[in-house]
Tab-separated table of C-alpha atoms in Angstrom:
chain	number	residue	atom	x	y	z
A	43	MET	CA	285.729	-95.357	95.026
A	44	LYS	CA	286.297	-97.075	98.407
A	45	SER	CA	285.625	-95.342	101.813
A	46	ALA	CA	288.380	-93.936	103.783
A	47	GLY	CA	287.841	-96.656	106.392
A	48	GLU	CA	287.991	-99.200	103.744
A	49	TYR	CA	291.316	-98.158	102.223
A	50	ALA	CA	292.757	-97.621	106.045
A	51	ALA	CA	291.876	-101.441	106.504
A	52	LEU	CA	293.890	-102.542	103.188
A	53	VAL	CA	296.782	-100.476	104.936
A	54	GLU	CA	296.277	-102.259	108.308
A	55	GLN	CA	296.492	-105.907	106.737
A	56	ALA	CA	299.517	-104.969	104.411
A	57	LEU	CA	301.699	-103.102	106.972
A	58	PRO	CA	302.852	-106.206	109.087
A	59	ARG	CA	303.602	-107.566	105.660
A	60	GLN	CA	305.502	-105.239	104.084
A	61	LEU	CA	307.740	-104.754	107.375
A	62	SER	CA	308.535	-108.240	107.530
A	63	GLY	CA	309.324	-108.060	103.644
A	64	LEU	CA	311.976	-106.239	104.825
A	65	GLY	CA	313.983	-109.290	106.084
A	66	HIS	CA	315.631	-110.165	108.928
A	67	MET	CA	316.572	-107.929	111.444
A	68	PRO	CA	317.065	-108.042	115.382
A	69	GLU	CA	314.220	-108.967	116.900
A	70	ARG	CA	313.964	-106.075	119.605
A	71	LEU	CA	314.425	-103.735	116.866
A	72	LYS	CA	311.087	-105.115	114.859
A	73	GLU	CA	309.208	-105.187	118.107
A	74	ALA	CA	310.079	-101.832	118.615
A	75	MET	CA	309.255	-100.409	114.998
A	76	ALA	CA	306.060	-102.677	115.064
A	77	TYR	CA	304.771	-101.501	118.148
A	78	SER	CA	304.424	-97.766	116.958
A	79	LEU	CA	303.769	-98.726	113.136
A	80	GLU	CA	300.623	-100.981	114.289
A	81	ALA	CA	299.526	-98.641	117.396
A	82	GLY	CA	296.475	-97.571	114.698
A	83	GLY	CA	295.732	-94.235	113.796
A	84	LYS	CA	293.716	-92.418	110.898
A	85	ARG	CA	296.285	-93.921	108.354
A	86	LEU	CA	295.337	-90.498	106.411
A	87	ARG	CA	298.857	-90.186	104.531
A	88	PRO	CA	298.732	-94.196	102.713
A	89	VAL	CA	294.638	-93.590	102.428
A	90	LEU	CA	295.342	-90.238	100.258
A	91	LEU	CA	297.738	-91.956	97.972
A	92	LEU	CA	295.605	-95.240	97.852
A	93	ALA	CA	292.466	-92.927	97.157
A	94	VAL	CA	294.124	-91.249	94.390
A	95	CYS	CA	295.369	-93.931	92.473
A	96	ASP	CA	291.845	-95.590	92.867
A	97	ALA	CA	290.361	-92.181	91.336
A	98	MET	CA	293.058	-93.207	88.678
A	99	GLY	CA	291.889	-95.923	87.685
A	100	THR	CA	295.703	-97.799	89.079
A	101	ASP	CA	295.664	-101.243	90.724
A	102	LEU	CA	296.137	-100.559	94.532
A	103	SER	CA	298.116	-103.749	94.937
A	104	SER	CA	301.131	-101.675	92.548
A	105	VAL	CA	301.132	-98.938	94.809
A	106	MET	CA	300.607	-100.930	98.101
A	107	PRO	CA	304.540	-100.325	98.915
A	108	TYR	CA	303.961	-96.672	98.626
A	109	ALA	CA	301.120	-96.309	100.768
A	110	CYS	CA	302.809	-98.394	103.655
A	111	ALA	CA	306.143	-96.486	103.268
A	112	LEU	CA	304.486	-93.386	103.894
A	113	GLU	CA	302.625	-95.004	106.948
A	114	MET	CA	306.349	-96.162	108.114
A	115	ILE	CA	308.078	-92.282	107.597
A	116	HIS	CA	305.293	-90.816	109.368
A	117	THR	CA	305.337	-93.401	112.416
A	118	TYR	CA	308.742	-92.385	112.443
A	119	SER	CA	308.441	-88.734	112.305
A	120	LEU	CA	306.097	-89.546	115.745
A	121	ILE	CA	308.530	-91.751	117.301
A	122	HIS	CA	311.115	-88.969	116.986
A	123	ASP	CA	308.707	-86.193	117.731
A	124	ASP	CA	307.647	-87.749	121.479
A	125	LEU	CA	311.093	-87.931	122.479
A	126	PRO	CA	312.441	-85.963	125.457
A	127	ALA	CA	314.813	-83.961	123.216
A	128	MET	CA	311.879	-82.782	121.000
A	129	ASP	CA	308.527	-82.594	122.221
A	130	ASN	CA	308.969	-84.892	125.364
A	131	ASP	CA	305.424	-86.390	125.072
A	132	ASN	CA	304.832	-89.890	127.111
A	133	LEU	CA	301.495	-90.904	125.615
A	134	ARG	CA	300.802	-91.563	121.512
A	135	ARG	CA	297.558	-92.966	120.231
A	136	GLY	CA	296.402	-93.834	124.268
A	137	LYS	CA	299.879	-95.842	124.890
A	138	PRO	CA	302.982	-95.299	126.346
A	139	THR	CA	305.319	-93.709	123.245
A	140	ASN	CA	307.843	-95.768	121.855
A	141	HIS	CA	311.301	-94.156	123.938
A	142	VAL	CA	309.252	-94.472	127.328
A	143	VAL	CA	308.628	-98.655	126.447
A	144	PHE	CA	311.631	-99.422	124.692
A	145	GLY	CA	314.291	-96.772	126.020
A	146	GLU	CA	315.487	-93.727	124.263
A	147	GLY	CA	318.473	-95.451	122.074
A	148	MET	CA	315.585	-98.205	120.468
A	149	ALA	CA	313.372	-95.194	119.756
A	150	ILE	CA	315.948	-93.558	117.918
A	151	LEU	CA	316.708	-96.794	116.192
A	152	ALA	CA	313.073	-98.100	115.498
A	153	GLY	CA	312.453	-94.759	113.760
A	154	ASP	CA	315.606	-94.769	112.106
A	155	GLY	CA	314.383	-98.150	110.718
A	156	LEU	CA	311.459	-97.292	109.978
A	157	LEU	CA	312.573	-94.356	107.863
A	158	HIS	CA	315.371	-96.504	105.781
A	159	GLY	CA	313.023	-99.396	105.553
A	160	ALA	CA	310.723	-97.028	103.901
A	161	MET	CA	313.266	-95.835	101.738
A	162	GLU	CA	313.676	-99.511	100.854
A	163	LEU	CA	310.687	-100.541	100.345
A	164	MET	CA	309.714	-97.894	97.780
A	165	LEU	CA	313.178	-98.449	96.060
A	166	ARG	CA	312.575	-101.853	95.673
A	167	THR	CA	309.502	-101.372	94.075
A	168	ALA	CA	310.752	-98.952	91.765
A	169	CYS	CA	313.808	-101.515	90.821
A	170	LYS	CA	310.922	-104.280	89.882
A	171	THR	CA	309.775	-102.075	86.729
A	172	ASP	CA	311.024	-100.364	83.779
A	173	SER	CA	308.914	-97.106	84.272
A	174	LEU	CA	310.295	-94.225	86.070
A	175	GLN	CA	306.927	-93.393	87.686
A	176	GLY	CA	307.996	-95.612	90.565
A	177	LEU	CA	311.155	-93.591	91.364
A	178	ARG	CA	309.851	-90.214	90.753
A	179	ALA	CA	306.809	-90.755	93.222
A	180	ALA	CA	310.096	-92.295	95.358
A	181	GLU	CA	311.315	-89.131	94.969
A	182	ALA	CA	308.681	-86.837	95.924
A	183	ILE	CA	307.803	-88.832	98.814
A	184	ALA	CA	311.584	-88.475	99.935
A	185	ARG	CA	311.869	-84.499	98.796
A	186	ARG	CA	308.585	-83.736	100.918
A	187	ALA	CA	309.816	-85.669	104.425
A	188	GLY	CA	313.411	-84.432	104.164
A	189	VAL	CA	315.668	-81.601	104.555
A	190	THR	CA	313.014	-79.111	102.830
A	191	GLY	CA	309.836	-80.582	103.815
A	192	MET	CA	309.140	-82.252	107.040
A	193	VAL	CA	312.600	-82.239	108.656
A	194	ALA	CA	312.700	-78.442	107.684
A	195	GLY	CA	309.529	-77.528	109.492
A	196	GLN	CA	310.807	-79.577	112.712
A	197	VAL	CA	313.848	-77.667	112.627
A	198	MET	CA	311.829	-74.434	112.983
A	199	ASP	CA	309.354	-75.695	115.261
A	200	VAL	CA	312.389	-77.152	117.836
A	201	THR	CA	314.527	-73.510	117.173
A	202	GLN	CA	311.630	-71.223	117.380
A	203	GLU	CA	310.515	-72.510	121.011
A	204	GLY	CA	309.281	-69.345	122.704
A	205	GLY	CA	310.040	-67.016	120.493
A	206	GLN	CA	308.408	-63.953	118.799
A	207	VAL	CA	305.248	-65.669	117.475
A	208	THR	CA	304.995	-64.376	113.349
A	209	GLU	CA	302.285	-65.850	110.721
A	210	GLU	CA	305.618	-66.197	108.404
A	211	LYS	CA	307.265	-68.378	110.986
A	212	VAL	CA	303.754	-70.279	111.704
A	213	THR	CA	303.147	-70.750	107.923
A	214	TYR	CA	306.641	-72.085	107.450
A	215	ILE	CA	306.327	-74.324	110.244
A	216	HIS	CA	302.538	-76.164	109.177
A	217	ALA	CA	303.664	-75.835	105.431
A	218	HIS	CA	306.792	-78.061	105.868
A	219	LYS	CA	305.994	-80.138	109.397
A	220	THR	CA	302.469	-81.050	108.097
A	221	ALA	CA	301.500	-80.028	104.839
A	222	ASP	CA	304.170	-81.522	102.782
A	223	MET	CA	303.810	-84.815	104.341
A	224	LEU	CA	300.237	-84.730	103.416
A	225	ILE	CA	301.191	-83.147	99.739
A	226	ALA	CA	303.561	-86.272	99.370
A	227	PRO	CA	300.877	-89.083	98.764
A	228	LEU	CA	298.904	-86.882	96.105
A	229	GLU	CA	301.928	-85.932	94.490
A	230	ALA	CA	303.273	-89.470	94.135
A	231	GLY	CA	300.144	-91.135	93.799
A	232	LEU	CA	299.500	-89.243	90.659
A	233	ILE	CA	302.561	-89.524	89.739
A	234	LEU	CA	302.314	-93.241	89.896
A	235	SER	CA	299.021	-93.129	88.027
A	236	GLY	CA	300.476	-91.205	85.110
A	237	ALA	CA	298.549	-88.161	85.771
A	238	GLU	CA	299.331	-84.820	83.691
A	239	GLN	CA	301.100	-82.123	85.210
A	240	GLU	CA	298.025	-80.387	85.877
A	241	GLU	CA	296.527	-82.683	88.075
A	242	ILE	CA	299.551	-83.295	89.605
A	243	GLU	CA	299.375	-79.594	90.369
A	244	ALA	CA	295.935	-79.843	91.338
A	245	GLY	CA	296.782	-82.368	94.137
A	246	ILE	CA	300.120	-80.564	95.467
A	247	SER	CA	297.213	-77.664	95.902
A	248	TYR	CA	294.543	-80.024	97.660
A	249	GLY	CA	297.613	-81.624	99.849
A	250	TYR	CA	298.636	-78.049	101.086
A	251	HIS	CA	295.722	-76.616	101.940
A	252	LEU	CA	294.280	-79.779	103.589
A	253	GLY	CA	297.383	-80.001	105.823
A	254	MET	CA	297.603	-76.481	106.509
A	255	ALA	CA	293.554	-76.716	107.967
A	256	PHE	CA	294.675	-80.195	109.715
A	257	GLN	CA	297.545	-78.430	111.458
A	258	MET	CA	295.194	-75.856	112.774
A	259	VAL	CA	292.816	-78.040	113.903
A	260	ASP	CA	295.366	-79.919	115.853
A	261	ASP	CA	296.511	-76.550	117.361
A	262	LEU	CA	292.954	-75.935	118.147
A	263	LEU	CA	292.757	-79.849	119.877
A	264	ASP	CA	295.971	-79.048	121.764
A	265	VAL	CA	293.704	-76.536	123.565
A	266	ILE	CA	290.369	-77.461	123.880
A	267	GLY	CA	290.520	-81.147	122.863
A	268	ASP	CA	289.581	-84.334	125.203
A	269	GLU	CA	292.719	-85.943	125.985
A	270	GLN	CA	291.292	-89.259	126.286
A	271	VAL	CA	289.846	-89.048	123.024
A	272	MET	CA	292.839	-87.754	121.703
A	273	GLY	CA	295.380	-90.183	123.349
A	274	LYS	CA	297.608	-87.785	124.143
A	275	GLN	CA	298.324	-85.111	126.718
A	276	THR	CA	296.891	-81.509	125.834
A	277	GLY	CA	298.112	-77.839	126.455
A	278	MET	CA	301.576	-79.206	125.829
A	279	ASP	CA	301.871	-76.419	122.683
A	280	ALA	CA	301.403	-73.350	125.341
A	281	GLN	CA	303.716	-75.323	127.868
A	282	GLN	CA	306.673	-75.539	125.527
A	283	GLY	CA	305.872	-71.914	123.826
A	284	LYS	CA	305.322	-73.952	120.576
A	285	MET	CA	304.613	-71.428	117.347
A	286	THR	CA	300.810	-72.571	116.914
A	287	TRP	CA	298.263	-70.854	114.780
A	288	VAL	CA	295.934	-70.587	118.275
A	289	ALA	CA	299.032	-68.047	119.685
A	290	LEU	CA	299.004	-66.219	116.419
A	291	LYS	CA	295.120	-65.644	115.397
A	292	GLY	CA	293.253	-66.985	118.891
A	293	ILE	CA	290.695	-70.107	118.458
A	294	HIS	CA	288.018	-68.217	116.636
A	295	GLY	CA	290.617	-66.875	114.060
A	296	THR	CA	291.932	-70.223	114.058
A	297	LYS	CA	288.488	-72.121	113.063
A	298	GLN	CA	288.230	-68.711	110.252
A	299	ASP	CA	291.257	-69.986	108.577
A	300	ALA	CA	291.164	-73.465	108.815
A	301	ALA	CA	287.706	-73.167	107.383
A	302	GLU	CA	289.317	-71.289	104.709
A	303	HIS	CA	292.171	-73.669	103.799
A	304	ILE	CA	289.650	-76.388	103.525
A	305	ARG	CA	287.168	-74.459	100.821
A	306	LEU	CA	290.268	-73.761	98.871
A	307	ALA	CA	291.669	-77.699	98.969
A	308	CYS	CA	287.347	-78.476	97.945
A	309	ASP	CA	288.037	-76.019	95.153
A	310	ALA	CA	291.413	-78.380	94.215
A	311	ALA	CA	289.774	-81.545	94.286
A	312	ASN	CA	287.358	-80.466	91.597
A	313	HIS	CA	290.295	-81.068	89.217
A	314	PHE	CA	290.204	-84.430	89.290
A	315	ASP	CA	287.600	-86.497	87.443
A	316	GLN	CA	287.007	-88.971	89.639
A	317	GLY	CA	286.953	-88.897	92.922
A	318	VAL	CA	285.856	-85.308	93.793
A	319	LYS	CA	283.358	-86.063	96.366
A	320	PHE	CA	285.542	-88.437	98.289
A	321	PHE	CA	288.017	-85.764	98.343
A	322	GLN	CA	285.799	-82.861	99.586
A	323	GLU	CA	283.835	-84.688	102.317
A	324	LEU	CA	287.612	-86.154	103.277
A	325	ALA	CA	288.474	-82.139	103.568
A	326	LYS	CA	285.325	-81.167	105.329
A	327	ASN	CA	285.582	-83.883	108.435
A	328	THR	CA	289.309	-82.365	108.739
A	329	LEU	CA	287.479	-79.369	110.399
A	330	ASN	CA	285.414	-81.742	112.756
A	331	ARG	CA	287.760	-84.262	113.980
A	332	VAL	CA	288.150	-84.834	117.690
A	333	GLN	CA	291.676	-86.508	117.400
C-alpha cells in the first residue's frame, strides 16, 4: 500500500494525459476544463479508488481512467456549485473560480465537458475488455453522481435554502451531495477488483460514514476555518441559509456526530483483509483537516 500522497501524485500525473486523450476539442474549452481540473486539491475520490484496488491486488494502471473520471466529475460539480445561480463563490482552492476567469457560459460548458468526458473515458475503457466489471463500475459511479445521488443532494441543498432545518433534510443533503461521491470510488473500485458482495457492502458503509463526517467537518470549517488556509470564503453557509449540521446541532454537537461517523467508518474498514490501517488513518485524519 502507498500513502494517500503517493496515490494523489499518480492521479496528478495521469489527469492531463486522460484529458488530452479524449481527443481534439475547442482550445478555450480545454483551457477552462484544465484550469479547474489541474488546480490541485485533495484528490480524495480517486485516491480512495486507487487505494481499495491496491488493497485488492489490482493493477493500478488498469483502473486509472476510472480514478481520473471520478476527479473530473467532482471538478465539474465544483465549477457548477460556484456559479452565481448556485453558491456564488469567487474563490476555489485559492484561485478565482472558473466563471470569474472564463465567464458563466464557458464555466457551464467546462463542467458539462468534464462530466461527459468522464463518462466517455470510463465507457471507452470498459469496452476494451470482455468483462462486465468495467461497465458495472461505470454504472455505480454514474448512479452515485446522478439524479438519485449527488445531483439529488444538490437539488435539496438549493431548494431548501432559508427553510426550517431538520435532521431528516440535512441528513439527506449530506448523504447524497457528499457521501454518495465518496461511496462511488469504494463501490466501483471493489467491483473492478472482483470483490465479493460482502466486501462491496463494507466499502459502501465506509464511504457513507466517511462522507457524512467529511461534510460535517466542512460545515464546521465554514464557521471556524481559516479562509487563507482553505482557499475559499467562509461564513457563506449561514449567509445563504444553508442546511448544515452546525445549524442543526451547533459546533459541539457537530464535532461529536462527526467523530461517531468516523468510528463507524473505521469499523467498516475492518472488513478489508488489506489496507485496514490506511483506511482507518484516512478516516481519522478527516476529523483534523483544516481545508
